[in-house]
Amino acid sequence: MISGGEKQRLAVSRLILKDPPLVFFDEATSALDTYTEQALLQNINSIIKEKQRTSVFVAHRLRTIYDSDQILVLKDGHVVESGTHAQLLEMKGVYAELWHAQELSLAHDADLERNLEVGPDSELAENVTSTDSAQPKK
């Protein structure tokens, strides 16, 4: 059995092999971790540029689309903003708000990952242990 991320990578590969003139990606990287997503997107974008294909990405994860030529922001089924990543950030509207929220979330996740890599003899590990031992047993 293959994972959801493997299924997505396989589907993207099959699509690219078909070489259509117009390519649609609907949440194509949603089951992938951030690092795999960025690697896959670099490959997709280089192939699309090399073959001069038009692509449409539908994404909630804005890092998927930040380097697009044109970004349309939809709210309640209507386009509320459009432009490049830089233009949309400058507008300080819906896109900018979502971008900053997602970036904060990614930074928080990265901090958590770094903390999980801390060894058992660190101050952090001691604090977690002492906090856990202070909890009453049920």
Tab-separated table of C-alpha atoms in Angstrom:
chain	number	residue	atom	x	y	z
A	1	MET	CA	0.000	0.000	0.000
A	2	ILE	CA	1.305	3.477	-0.787
A	3	SER	CA	0.834	6.594	1.319
A	4	GLY	CA	-1.253	9.633	0.399
A	5	GLY	CA	1.894	11.607	-0.381
A	6	GLU	CA	3.199	8.836	-2.637
A	7	LYS	CA	-0.155	8.742	-4.446
A	8	GLN	CA	0.034	12.490	-5.021
A	9	ARG	CA	3.603	12.328	-6.350
A	10	LEU	CA	2.611	9.469	-8.670
A	11	ALA	CA	-0.431	11.378	-9.967
A	12	VAL	CA	1.678	14.480	-10.644
A	13	SER	CA	4.288	12.375	-12.458
A	14	ARG	CA	1.639	10.745	-14.639
A	15	LEU	CA	0.139	14.129	-15.476
A	16	ILE	CA	3.489	15.602	-16.479
A	17	LEU	CA	4.269	12.564	-18.657
A	18	LYS	CA	1.031	13.159	-20.594
A	19	ASP	CA	2.424	16.600	-21.506
A	20	PRO	CA	-0.870	18.523	-21.807
A	21	PRO	CA	-0.804	22.173	-22.965
A	22	LEU	CA	-2.762	23.268	-19.870
A	23	VAL	CA	-2.161	21.710	-16.452
A	24	PHE	CA	-4.465	21.951	-13.410
A	25	PHE	CA	-3.192	21.174	-9.913
A	26	ASP	CA	-5.901	21.065	-7.243
A	27	GLU	CA	-4.229	20.838	-3.818
A	28	ALA	CA	-1.543	18.713	-5.501
A	29	THR	CA	0.798	18.861	-2.511
A	30	SER	CA	-1.647	18.786	0.400
A	31	ALA	CA	-0.533	15.332	1.628
A	32	LEU	CA	3.167	16.205	1.479
A	33	ASP	CA	5.420	17.593	4.177
A	34	THR	CA	6.890	21.045	3.568
A	35	TYR	CA	10.308	19.816	2.390
A	36	THR	CA	8.904	17.252	-0.072
A	37	GLU	CA	6.368	19.804	-1.285
A	38	GLN	CA	9.070	22.369	-2.097
A	39	ALA	CA	11.226	19.783	-3.913
A	40	LEU	CA	8.263	18.574	-5.975
A	41	LEU	CA	7.189	22.139	-6.804
A	42	GLN	CA	10.700	23.017	-8.001
A	43	ASN	CA	10.581	20.015	-10.355
A	44	ILE	CA	7.060	20.814	-11.564
A	45	ASN	CA	7.864	24.487	-12.155
A	46	SER	CA	11.082	23.756	-14.052
A	47	ILE	CA	9.274	21.260	-16.316
A	48	ILE	CA	6.371	23.655	-16.921
A	49	LYS	CA	8.753	26.510	-17.789
A	50	GLU	CA	10.932	24.298	-19.989
A	51	LYS	CA	7.914	23.011	-21.929
A	52	GLN	CA	6.228	26.433	-21.858
A	53	ARG	CA	2.988	25.112	-20.394
A	54	THR	CA	0.266	27.072	-18.660
A	55	SER	CA	-0.557	25.822	-15.188
A	56	VAL	CA	-3.317	26.588	-12.715
A	57	PHE	CA	-2.739	25.801	-9.042
A	58	VAL	CA	-5.516	25.662	-6.464
A	59	ALA	CA	-3.964	25.808	-3.012
A	60	HIS	CA	-4.631	26.715	0.581
A	61	ARG	CA	-0.937	26.417	1.449
A	62	LEU	CA	0.361	29.690	0.019
A	63	ARG	CA	3.974	28.527	-0.254
A	64	THR	CA	2.681	26.348	-3.095
A	65	ILE	CA	1.848	29.387	-5.221
A	66	TYR	CA	3.978	32.294	-3.992
A	67	ASP	CA	6.202	32.305	-7.098
A	68	SER	CA	3.292	32.257	-9.560
A	69	ASP	CA	3.033	34.891	-12.282
A	70	GLN	CA	-0.500	35.784	-11.164
A	71	ILE	CA	-2.370	34.898	-7.964
A	72	LEU	CA	-6.132	35.209	-7.596
A	73	VAL	CA	-7.509	35.288	-4.055
A	74	LEU	CA	-11.032	33.917	-3.718
A	75	LYS	CA	-13.405	34.563	-0.851
A	76	ASP	CA	-16.966	33.251	-0.844
A	77	GLY	CA	-16.578	32.299	-4.514
A	78	HIS	CA	-15.474	35.751	-5.671
A	79	VAL	CA	-12.066	37.159	-6.609
A	80	VAL	CA	-11.216	39.687	-3.896
A	81	GLU	CA	-7.542	40.292	-4.751
A	82	SER	CA	-5.142	39.554	-7.585
A	83	GLY	CA	-1.497	40.199	-8.322
A	84	THR	CA	1.936	38.767	-7.703
A	85	HIS	CA	3.026	37.599	-4.269
A	86	ALA	CA	4.843	40.896	-3.630
A	87	GLN	CA	1.900	42.993	-4.817
A	88	LEU	CA	-0.551	41.062	-2.653
A	89	LEU	CA	1.647	41.411	0.436
A	90	GLU	CA	1.881	45.143	-0.219
A	91	MET	CA	-1.940	45.390	-0.325
A	92	LYS	CA	-2.078	44.094	3.273
A	93	GLY	CA	-5.378	42.370	2.547
A	94	VAL	CA	-6.681	38.813	2.755
A	95	TYR	CA	-3.636	37.234	1.076
A	96	ALA	CA	-1.147	39.077	3.296
A	97	GLU	CA	-3.070	38.104	6.418
A	98	LEU	CA	-3.133	34.430	5.393
A	99	TRP	CA	0.533	34.486	4.339
A	100	HIS	CA	1.686	35.900	7.680
A	101	ALA	CA	-0.496	33.458	9.646
A	102	GLN	CA	0.902	30.500	7.705
A	103	GLU	CA	4.482	31.717	8.073
A	104	LEU	CA	4.026	32.077	11.843
A	105	SER	CA	2.621	28.569	11.962
A	106	LEU	CA	5.587	27.200	9.975
A	107	ALA	CA	8.042	29.004	12.262
A	108	HIS	CA	6.264	27.567	15.302
A	109	ASP	CA	6.377	24.061	13.786
A	110	ALA	CA	10.097	24.465	13.039
A	111	ASP	CA	10.712	25.508	16.660
A	112	LEU	CA	8.850	22.430	17.873
A	113	GLU	CA	10.893	20.181	15.582
A	114	ARG	CA	14.142	21.710	16.861
A	115	ASN	CA	12.999	21.201	20.455
A	116	LEU	CA	12.161	17.563	19.749
A	117	GLU	CA	15.715	17.041	18.515
A	118	VAL	CA	17.065	18.111	21.917
A	119	GLY	CA	18.833	15.333	23.813
A	120	PRO	CA	17.659	13.860	27.152
A	121	ASP	CA	20.340	15.742	29.128
A	122	SER	CA	19.256	19.207	28.023
A	123	GLU	CA	17.540	21.832	30.153
A	124	LEU	CA	14.395	21.484	28.033
A	125	ALA	CA	14.257	17.739	28.648
A	126	GLU	CA	14.750	18.331	32.387
A	127	ASN	CA	11.888	20.854	32.428
A	128	VAL	CA	9.569	18.466	30.603
A	129	THR	CA	10.510	15.627	32.949
A	130	SER	CA	10.036	17.704	36.093
A	131	THR	CA	6.716	19.050	34.806
A	132	ASP	CA	5.513	15.546	33.954
A	133	SER	CA	6.562	14.145	37.342
A	134	ALA	CA	4.720	16.971	39.119
A	135	GLN	CA	1.419	15.888	37.541
A	136	PRO	CA	-0.782	13.705	39.761
A	137	LYS	CA	-1.129	10.085	38.643
A	138	LYS	CA	-4.616	8.954	37.669
